[in-house]
């Protein structure tokens, strides 16, 4: 038995999740860009390394979301 309401809810869910994934990707890219831009002006080596690590983390997030 096919329930049209259930199918409609599934489509709405998939659409909402797709929109959420796009939003997460945009946020991750903004964080990546902000951290990358600040590496050169970070006050010390630990700060530079922390920003570089964050850039790597966000890059992986974007790659996962893209796939």
C-alpha positions as CSV (number, residue, x, y, z in Angstrom):
1,X,0.0,0.0,0.0
2,X,1.4,3.3,-1.1
3,X,0.8,6.3,1.2
4,X,0.9,9.6,-0.8
5,X,1.3,11.5,2.4
6,X,4.3,9.4,3.4
7,X,5.9,9.9,0.0
8,X,5.3,13.7,0.2
9,X,6.9,13.8,3.7
10,X,9.9,11.9,2.4
11,X,10.3,14.3,-0.5
12,X,10.0,17.3,1.8
13,X,12.6,15.8,4.2
14,X,15.1,15.2,1.4
15,X,14.6,18.8,0.1
16,X,15.1,20.2,3.6
17,X,18.2,18.0,4.2
18,X,19.6,19.1,0.8
19,X,19.1,22.8,1.8
20,X,20.7,22.2,5.2
21,X,23.8,20.5,3.5
22,X,24.2,23.6,1.2
23,X,24.0,25.9,4.2
24,X,26.6,23.8,6.2
25,X,28.9,23.8,3.2
26,X,28.6,27.6,2.9
27,X,29.4,28.0,6.6
28,X,32.4,25.7,6.4
29,X,33.8,27.6,3.4
30,X,33.4,30.9,5.2
31,X,35.2,29.5,8.2
32,X,38.0,28.1,6.0
33,X,38.4,31.4,4.2
34,X,38.4,33.5,7.4
35,X,41.0,31.2,9.1
36,X,43.2,31.1,6.0
37,X,43.3,34.9,5.7
38,X,44.4,35.3,9.3
39,X,47.3,32.8,9.3
40,X,49.8,35.4,8.1
41,X,48.8,37.9,10.8
42,X,48.4,35.5,13.7
43,X,50.3,36.7,16.8
44,X,52.5,33.6,17.3
45,X,53.4,30.1,16.0
46,X,50.7,28.2,18.1
47,X,48.0,30.5,16.8
48,X,49.3,30.1,13.2
49,X,49.2,26.3,13.6
50,X,45.8,26.3,15.1
51,X,44.4,28.4,12.2
52,X,46.1,26.1,9.7
53,X,44.6,23.0,11.5
54,X,41.2,24.6,11.3
55,X,41.6,25.3,7.6
56,X,42.4,21.6,7.1
57,X,39.4,20.5,9.1
58,X,37.1,22.8,7.2
59,X,38.5,21.6,3.9
60,X,37.7,18.0,4.8
61,X,34.2,19.0,5.8
62,X,33.6,20.7,2.4
63,X,35.1,17.7,0.6
64,X,32.8,15.3,2.5
65,X,29.8,17.4,1.9
66,X,30.6,17.7,-1.8
67,X,30.7,13.9,-2.2
